[in-house]
Amino acid sequence: MVHLEFYDGSGQTSCEELNEYMRQKKEILTRAQAGEEQYRDSLGWLSVDEWAGEERIAEIETFAKRVRDDGDILVVIGIGGSNQAARAVTCALPNQSKVKVLYAGNNISSAYMKQILAQLDGKSVYINVIAKNFETMEPGIGFRILRQYLRKRYGADYNSRVFATGTRGSELEALCVAHGYTFLDFPEDIGGRYSALCNVGLFPAAAAGIDIRAMVSGARDMEQNLKTAVGAENSAFQYAAIRNVLYQKGFRMEMLASFEPRYQYFNGWWTQLFAESEGKDGKGLYPVAVKYSEDLHSIGQFVQEGTPVLFETFLDIENPDEELILEADDVDDGFDYLNGADLREVNRAAFSATFQAHSERLPCVRLKISELNEYSFGQLFYFFEFACYLSGSMLGVNPFNQPGVENYKGYMFQALGKHK
């Protein structure tokens, strides 16, 4: 289970203050654990088994086996919440199948798309377009280009290589009916950024050979814990309270940090989750993420001596999985003090030193994770989704809408000549 610790060597926040805040906000936790009627259309993720129960997992595994048995490449076409979770997992964990997962439809760069296409020649290719309403331009462009590629290569049978994840009654489902594509449900009661544990995130992961049952098991265990634990015993509630107390004290940025670069795309998922959920009504912490130890040599300077506007949340893997011993060398390079050291121990020393130095100046949260694997990814996805629900409610915003993302589209569509 994810274990939370909070340190603030600057003395700006006390345990008593946090406990009092949680006491005042306890009804928010109670309502979230039950699921609020006002958010009923957005809480499909709250019960893991609703969209990741045995029947649905078996269906996902059947479809994924089709890809694994015959395919070399699966191109996932989607943007934002439609690809972030799958990318976080498939890029972090060892690929257990011969299928390589590529990601398209998440930008409008011709150079990037050409790089994707160049990797397809001579390979058996499948695509999975993911779009809740199929109105977003980036995946629309990606789907057209890759659909045309498949049709040119495979002829009339190309449609057997197309999986489309969308909502019932959408334009995407209509295309599946008209052209014989395989349709997977994008739950209507789950927003993109909360969609890690349904067809959206699980099908691409399963195609890559990821143990999605372990992911779901981790999420299910986290759900059980967070729906029963109260007060400070509830780690998501405590995390949400810390975020809001610090926001009230004038902090304006939260920085997610780890010493494991395999979390790179998970960082992107986390950033979108909190930015879209809380950044509204002139409120919200600005979420950013860093990769230590690399970023210690740049952003670390700001953390130690810059404007004190941020706090840090560290992901701490307690049992790293890859051993690498630094062997002695006959070149006098000045690093003999590391002879025989396990690189995991060196990384742990860097983590501990950084956490100590940073927490002496600013508030720091440590989230302890036992291992980096499918089970812990499932736990983290559910932990942060539930915490975001709580945190947005404490902040006084709707954690499930995103009206601001539409503002730029009017200007863009006008420039491109699209008329409603």
Coordinates of C-alpha atoms in Angstrom, one line a residue, residues 26-415:
K26 CA -14.2 15.1 7.1
E27 CA -17.6 15.3 5.4
I28 CA -15.8 15.6 2.0
L29 CA -14.2 12.3 2.6
T30 CA -17.4 10.7 3.6
R31 CA -19.3 11.9 0.5
A32 CA -16.5 10.9 -1.8
Q33 CA -16.3 7.4 -0.3
A34 CA -20.0 7.0 -1.1
G35 CA -19.9 8.8 -4.4
E36 CA -21.8 12.0 -4.7
E37 CA -25.0 12.2 -6.8
Q38 CA -23.9 15.5 -8.3
Y39 CA -21.0 13.8 -9.9
R40 CA -22.8 10.5 -10.8
D41 CA -22.0 10.9 -14.5
S42 CA -18.3 11.2 -13.8
L43 CA -17.7 8.5 -11.2
G44 CA -17.5 5.3 -13.2
W45 CA -13.9 4.9 -12.1
L46 CA -14.8 5.0 -8.4
S47 CA -15.6 1.3 -8.3
V48 CA -12.8 -0.5 -10.0
D49 CA -15.0 -3.5 -10.9
E50 CA -17.6 -1.5 -12.7
W51 CA -15.3 -1.2 -15.8
A52 CA -12.5 -3.6 -14.9
G53 CA -14.4 -6.6 -13.5
E54 CA -13.8 -10.2 -14.6
E55 CA -16.0 -10.1 -17.7
R56 CA -14.5 -6.9 -19.1
I57 CA -10.9 -8.0 -18.3
A58 CA -11.5 -11.3 -20.2
E59 CA -12.8 -9.3 -23.2
I60 CA -9.8 -7.1 -23.2
E61 CA -7.5 -10.0 -23.0
T62 CA -9.2 -11.7 -25.9
F63 CA -8.8 -8.6 -28.1
A64 CA -5.2 -8.1 -26.9
K65 CA -4.3 -11.7 -27.8
R66 CA -5.4 -11.0 -31.4
V67 CA -2.8 -8.3 -31.5
R68 CA -0.1 -10.2 -29.7
D69 CA -0.5 -13.3 -31.8
D70 CA -0.3 -11.6 -35.2
G71 CA 1.1 -8.1 -34.6
D72 CA 4.5 -6.5 -34.3
I73 CA 3.3 -2.9 -33.6
L74 CA 0.2 -1.4 -32.1
V75 CA -0.2 2.3 -32.7
V76 CA -2.3 4.0 -30.1
I77 CA -4.0 7.1 -31.5
G78 CA -5.2 9.5 -28.8
I79 CA -4.4 12.6 -26.8
G80 CA -4.3 13.6 -23.2
G81 CA -6.3 11.2 -21.0
S82 CA -6.8 8.9 -24.0
N83 CA -3.2 7.8 -24.0
Q84 CA -1.4 9.0 -20.8
A85 CA -2.1 6.0 -18.6
A86 CA -1.3 3.4 -21.1
R87 CA 1.9 5.2 -22.1
A88 CA 2.9 5.5 -18.5
V89 CA 2.7 1.7 -18.0
T90 CA 4.0 0.5 -21.3
C91 CA 7.0 2.8 -21.3
A92 CA 7.9 2.0 -17.7
L93 CA 7.6 -1.8 -17.5
P94 CA 9.4 -4.5 -19.5
N95 CA 7.6 -5.5 -22.6
Q96 CA 6.3 -9.1 -22.1
S97 CA 5.2 -9.6 -25.8
K98 CA 6.8 -8.9 -29.2
V99 CA 4.3 -6.1 -29.8
K100 CA 5.8 -2.6 -29.6
V101 CA 3.4 0.1 -28.7
L102 CA 3.8 3.5 -30.5
Y103 CA 1.8 6.7 -29.8
A104 CA 0.3 9.0 -32.4
G105 CA -2.5 11.5 -32.5
N106 CA -1.1 13.4 -29.6
N107 CA 0.4 16.3 -31.7
I108 CA 0.2 17.8 -35.2
S109 CA 3.9 17.5 -36.1
S110 CA 4.4 16.1 -39.6
A111 CA 8.0 15.1 -38.7
Y112 CA 6.7 13.1 -35.8
M113 CA 4.1 11.3 -37.9
K114 CA 6.7 10.5 -40.5
Q115 CA 8.9 9.0 -37.9
I116 CA 5.9 6.8 -36.8
L117 CA 5.2 5.7 -40.4
A118 CA 8.9 4.9 -41.0
Q119 CA 8.7 2.3 -38.1
L120 CA 5.8 0.4 -39.7
D121 CA 7.2 -0.9 -42.9
G122 CA 7.8 -4.6 -42.9
K123 CA 5.9 -5.0 -39.6
S124 CA 2.5 -6.4 -38.9
V125 CA 0.6 -3.3 -37.8
Y126 CA -2.6 -2.7 -35.7
I127 CA -4.0 0.6 -34.6
N128 CA -6.2 1.6 -31.6
V129 CA -7.9 5.0 -32.0
I130 CA -9.2 6.3 -28.6
A131 CA -11.6 9.3 -28.5
K132 CA -14.5 9.8 -26.2
N133 CA -16.4 12.0 -28.6
F134 CA -14.2 11.9 -31.7
E135 CA -14.2 15.7 -32.2
T136 CA -10.6 16.4 -31.2
M137 CA -8.4 17.2 -34.2
E138 CA -5.1 15.5 -33.3
P139 CA -6.5 12.0 -33.0
G140 CA -8.8 12.7 -36.0
I141 CA -5.7 13.5 -38.1
G142 CA -3.7 10.6 -36.8
F143 CA -6.6 8.1 -37.4
R144 CA -7.0 9.3 -41.0
I145 CA -3.3 9.0 -41.9
L146 CA -2.9 5.6 -40.2
R147 CA -6.2 4.2 -41.5
Q148 CA -5.1 5.2 -45.1
Y149 CA -1.7 3.5 -44.4
L150 CA -3.4 0.2 -43.4
R151 CA -5.8 0.3 -46.3
K152 CA -3.0 0.7 -48.7
R153 CA -1.0 -2.1 -47.2
Y154 CA -3.7 -4.6 -46.4
G155 CA -6.5 -3.8 -48.8
A156 CA -10.1 -4.6 -47.9
D157 CA -9.2 -6.6 -44.9
Y158 CA -7.5 -3.7 -43.2
N159 CA -10.5 -3.2 -41.0
S160 CA -9.7 -6.2 -38.9
R161 CA -6.6 -4.3 -37.7
V162 CA -8.5 -1.3 -36.4
F163 CA -9.7 -1.1 -32.8
A164 CA -11.7 2.0 -31.8
T165 CA -12.4 2.9 -28.2
G166 CA -15.3 5.4 -28.0
T167 CA -18.6 6.1 -26.4
R168 CA -21.9 4.4 -27.5
G169 CA -23.8 6.5 -30.0
S170 CA -20.7 8.5 -31.0
E171 CA -19.4 9.2 -34.5
L172 CA -16.6 6.8 -33.8
E173 CA -19.0 4.0 -33.1
A174 CA -20.9 4.8 -36.3
L175 CA -17.6 4.5 -38.2
C176 CA -17.0 1.1 -36.6
V177 CA -20.5 -0.1 -37.7
A178 CA -20.0 1.3 -41.3
H179 CA -16.5 -0.1 -41.8
G180 CA -16.3 -3.2 -39.6
Y181 CA -13.8 -1.9 -37.0
T182 CA -13.7 -3.5 -33.6
F183 CA -15.4 -1.3 -31.1
L184 CA -14.5 -1.0 -27.4
D185 CA -16.4 1.0 -24.9
F186 CA -15.0 4.3 -23.6
P187 CA -17.2 4.6 -20.5
E188 CA -19.5 7.6 -20.7
D189 CA -19.2 8.0 -16.9
I190 CA -15.4 8.3 -16.9
G191 CA -13.5 11.4 -18.1
G192 CA -10.3 10.8 -20.1
R193 CA -7.9 11.7 -17.3
Y194 CA -9.6 9.2 -14.9
S195 CA -9.7 6.4 -17.5
A196 CA -6.5 4.4 -16.6
L197 CA -8.5 1.4 -15.4
C198 CA -10.9 0.7 -18.2
N199 CA -10.6 -0.2 -21.9
V200 CA -8.8 3.1 -22.5
G201 CA -5.7 2.3 -20.5
L202 CA -6.0 -1.5 -20.1
F203 CA -6.3 -2.6 -23.8
P204 CA -3.0 -1.1 -25.0
A205 CA -1.2 -2.3 -21.9
A206 CA -2.5 -5.9 -22.4
A207 CA -1.4 -5.8 -26.0
A208 CA 2.1 -5.0 -24.8
G209 CA 2.0 -8.0 -22.5
I210 CA 1.4 -6.0 -19.3
D211 CA -0.3 -8.0 -16.5
I212 CA -3.5 -6.0 -16.4
R213 CA -4.9 -8.3 -13.7
A214 CA -2.2 -7.2 -11.4
M215 CA -2.9 -3.6 -12.2
V216 CA -6.5 -4.0 -11.4
S217 CA -5.7 -5.9 -8.2
G218 CA -3.6 -3.1 -7.0
A219 CA -6.3 -0.6 -7.8
R220 CA -8.9 -2.7 -6.1
D221 CA -6.9 -3.0 -2.9
M222 CA -6.3 0.7 -2.9
E223 CA -10.0 1.3 -3.4
Q224 CA -10.9 -0.9 -0.5
N225 CA -8.4 1.0 1.7
L226 CA -9.4 4.5 0.7
K227 CA -13.1 3.8 1.0
T228 CA -12.9 2.6 4.6
A229 CA -10.0 4.5 6.2
V230 CA -10.9 7.7 8.0
G231 CA -9.1 10.9 8.9
A232 CA -5.3 10.9 8.8
E233 CA -5.4 7.1 8.3
N234 CA -6.6 7.8 4.8
S235 CA -3.5 8.6 2.8
A236 CA -5.4 10.2 -0.1
F237 CA -7.4 12.4 2.3
Q238 CA -4.2 13.4 4.1
Y239 CA -2.5 14.2 0.8
A240 CA -5.5 16.3 -0.4
A241 CA -5.5 18.2 2.9
I242 CA -1.7 18.9 2.7
R243 CA -2.2 20.3 -0.8
N244 CA -5.0 22.6 0.2
V245 CA -3.5 23.8 3.4
L246 CA -0.3 24.7 1.6
Y247 CA -2.3 26.4 -1.2
Q248 CA -4.0 28.5 1.5
K249 CA -0.6 29.5 2.8
G250 CA 0.4 30.9 -0.6
F251 CA 2.1 28.0 -2.2
R252 CA 1.2 27.9 -5.9
M253 CA 3.1 24.9 -7.4
E254 CA 3.4 21.3 -6.6
M255 CA 6.4 19.5 -8.1
L256 CA 6.3 15.7 -8.5
A257 CA 9.8 14.2 -8.2
S258 CA 11.4 10.8 -8.3
F259 CA 14.8 9.3 -8.8
E260 CA 13.3 6.8 -11.3
P261 CA 13.2 8.0 -15.0
R262 CA 10.8 5.2 -15.8
Y263 CA 8.1 7.4 -14.2
Q264 CA 8.6 9.9 -17.1
Y265 CA 5.2 9.3 -18.7
F266 CA 3.4 8.7 -15.4
N267 CA 4.5 12.3 -14.5
G268 CA 2.6 13.4 -17.6
W269 CA -0.5 11.5 -16.5
W270 CA -0.3 13.0 -13.0
T271 CA 0.2 16.6 -14.4
Q272 CA -2.9 16.4 -16.6
L273 CA -5.0 14.9 -13.8
F274 CA -4.4 17.8 -11.4
A275 CA -4.1 20.6 -14.0
E276 CA -7.4 19.8 -15.7
S277 CA -9.2 18.9 -12.5
E278 CA -8.2 21.9 -10.3
G279 CA -7.1 24.7 -12.6
K280 CA -10.3 26.6 -12.9
D281 CA -12.2 29.5 -11.4
G282 CA -8.9 31.3 -10.9
K283 CA -7.8 28.6 -8.5
G284 CA -5.4 25.7 -8.3
L285 CA -1.9 24.6 -7.7
Y286 CA 0.2 24.4 -10.9
P287 CA 1.5 20.8 -11.2
V288 CA 5.0 20.3 -12.6
A289 CA 7.2 17.2 -12.6
V290 CA 11.0 16.6 -12.5
K291 CA 13.3 13.7 -13.2
Y292 CA 16.0 13.4 -10.5
S293 CA 19.0 13.2 -10.4
E294 CA 19.2 14.9 -13.8
D295 CA 17.1 17.9 -12.8
L296 CA 19.1 18.5 -9.6
H297 CA 21.7 20.1 -11.8
S298 CA 19.2 22.7 -13.1
I299 CA 15.9 23.0 -11.3
G300 CA 17.6 22.0 -8.0
Q301 CA 19.1 25.5 -7.8
F302 CA 15.7 27.1 -7.9
V303 CA 14.4 24.7 -5.3
Q304 CA 17.2 25.5 -2.8
E305 CA 17.4 29.3 -3.3
G306 CA 14.7 30.5 -5.6
T307 CA 11.3 32.0 -4.9
P308 CA 9.6 29.8 -2.2
V309 CA 6.4 29.1 -4.2
L310 CA 6.5 25.4 -4.4
F311 CA 6.4 22.2 -2.4
E312 CA 7.5 18.7 -3.5
T313 CA 5.9 15.3 -3.6
F314 CA 8.4 12.5 -3.9
L315 CA 7.7 9.0 -5.3
D316 CA 10.0 6.7 -3.3
I317 CA 10.5 3.1 -4.6
E318 CA 11.6 1.2 -1.5
N319 CA 12.7 -2.0 -3.4
P320 CA 14.3 -1.1 -6.7
D321 CA 14.4 -4.1 -9.1
E322 CA 17.6 -3.8 -11.1
E323 CA 21.0 -4.5 -9.6
L324 CA 24.1 -3.0 -11.2
I325 CA 27.5 -3.1 -9.4
L326 CA 30.2 -0.5 -10.1
E327 CA 33.3 -2.5 -10.6
A328 CA 36.8 -1.3 -9.8
D329 CA 38.7 0.2 -12.8
D330 CA 42.4 0.6 -13.6
V331 CA 41.9 4.2 -14.8
D332 CA 42.4 6.7 -11.9
D333 CA 39.2 8.6 -12.6
G334 CA 38.6 9.9 -9.1
F335 CA 35.6 7.7 -8.4
D336 CA 37.2 4.8 -6.6
Y337 CA 35.1 5.6 -3.5
L338 CA 32.2 3.9 -5.5
N339 CA 34.1 0.7 -6.1
G340 CA 31.8 -2.3 -5.4
A341 CA 28.7 -0.1 -4.8
D342 CA 25.3 -1.2 -6.1
L343 CA 23.9 1.6 -8.3
R344 CA 20.6 1.2 -6.3
E345 CA 22.5 2.2 -3.1
V346 CA 24.0 5.2 -4.9
N347 CA 20.6 6.3 -6.1
R348 CA 19.1 5.8 -2.6
A349 CA 21.9 8.0 -1.1
A350 CA 21.2 10.7 -3.7
F351 CA 17.4 10.5 -2.9
S352 CA 17.9 10.7 0.9
A353 CA 20.3 13.6 0.6
T354 CA 18.0 15.5 -1.7
F355 CA 14.9 14.9 0.4
Q356 CA 16.8 16.0 3.5
A357 CA 18.1 19.2 1.9
H358 CA 14.8 20.2 0.2
S359 CA 12.6 19.4 3.2
E360 CA 14.8 21.7 5.4
R361 CA 13.6 24.6 3.2
L362 CA 10.1 23.7 2.0
P363 CA 7.3 21.2 2.6
C364 CA 7.9 17.8 1.2
V365 CA 5.6 14.8 0.8
R366 CA 7.0 11.3 0.5
L367 CA 4.9 8.6 -1.0
K368 CA 6.5 5.2 -0.4
I369 CA 5.9 2.5 -3.0
S370 CA 7.2 -1.0 -2.4
E371 CA 8.1 -1.8 -6.0
L372 CA 7.7 -0.5 -9.5
N373 CA 5.4 -3.0 -11.1
E374 CA 1.9 -3.5 -12.4
Y375 CA 0.4 -3.8 -9.0
S376 CA 1.9 -0.5 -7.8
F377 CA 0.8 1.3 -10.9
G378 CA -2.7 0.2 -10.3
Q379 CA -2.4 1.5 -6.7
L380 CA -1.0 4.8 -7.8
F381 CA -3.6 5.4 -10.5
Y382 CA -6.4 4.9 -8.0
F383 CA -4.7 6.8 -5.2
F384 CA -4.2 9.9 -7.2
E385 CA -7.6 9.8 -8.9
F386 CA -9.3 9.6 -5.5
A387 CA -7.0 12.2 -4.0
C388 CA -7.8 14.5 -6.9
Y389 CA -11.5 14.1 -6.3
L390 CA -11.0 15.0 -2.6
S391 CA -8.6 17.9 -3.3
G392 CA -10.8 19.5 -5.9
S393 CA -13.7 19.3 -3.6
M394 CA -11.7 20.9 -0.8
L395 CA -10.7 23.7 -3.2
G396 CA -14.3 24.3 -4.1
V397 CA -14.1 23.4 -7.8
N398 CA -15.7 20.6 -9.9
P399 CA -12.9 18.0 -10.3
F400 CA -14.4 16.5 -13.4
N401 CA -15.1 19.2 -15.9
Q402 CA -12.6 21.2 -18.1
P403 CA -14.4 24.1 -19.7
G404 CA -11.2 26.1 -20.3
V405 CA -9.8 23.6 -22.8
E406 CA -12.4 24.6 -25.4
N407 CA -11.4 28.3 -25.5
Y408 CA -8.6 28.1 -28.0
K409 CA -10.5 25.8 -30.4
G410 CA -12.8 28.5 -31.7
Y411 CA -9.9 30.5 -32.9
M412 CA -8.2 27.5 -34.4
F413 CA -11.3 26.2 -36.2
Q414 CA -11.9 29.7 -37.6
A415 CA -8.3 29.8 -38.9

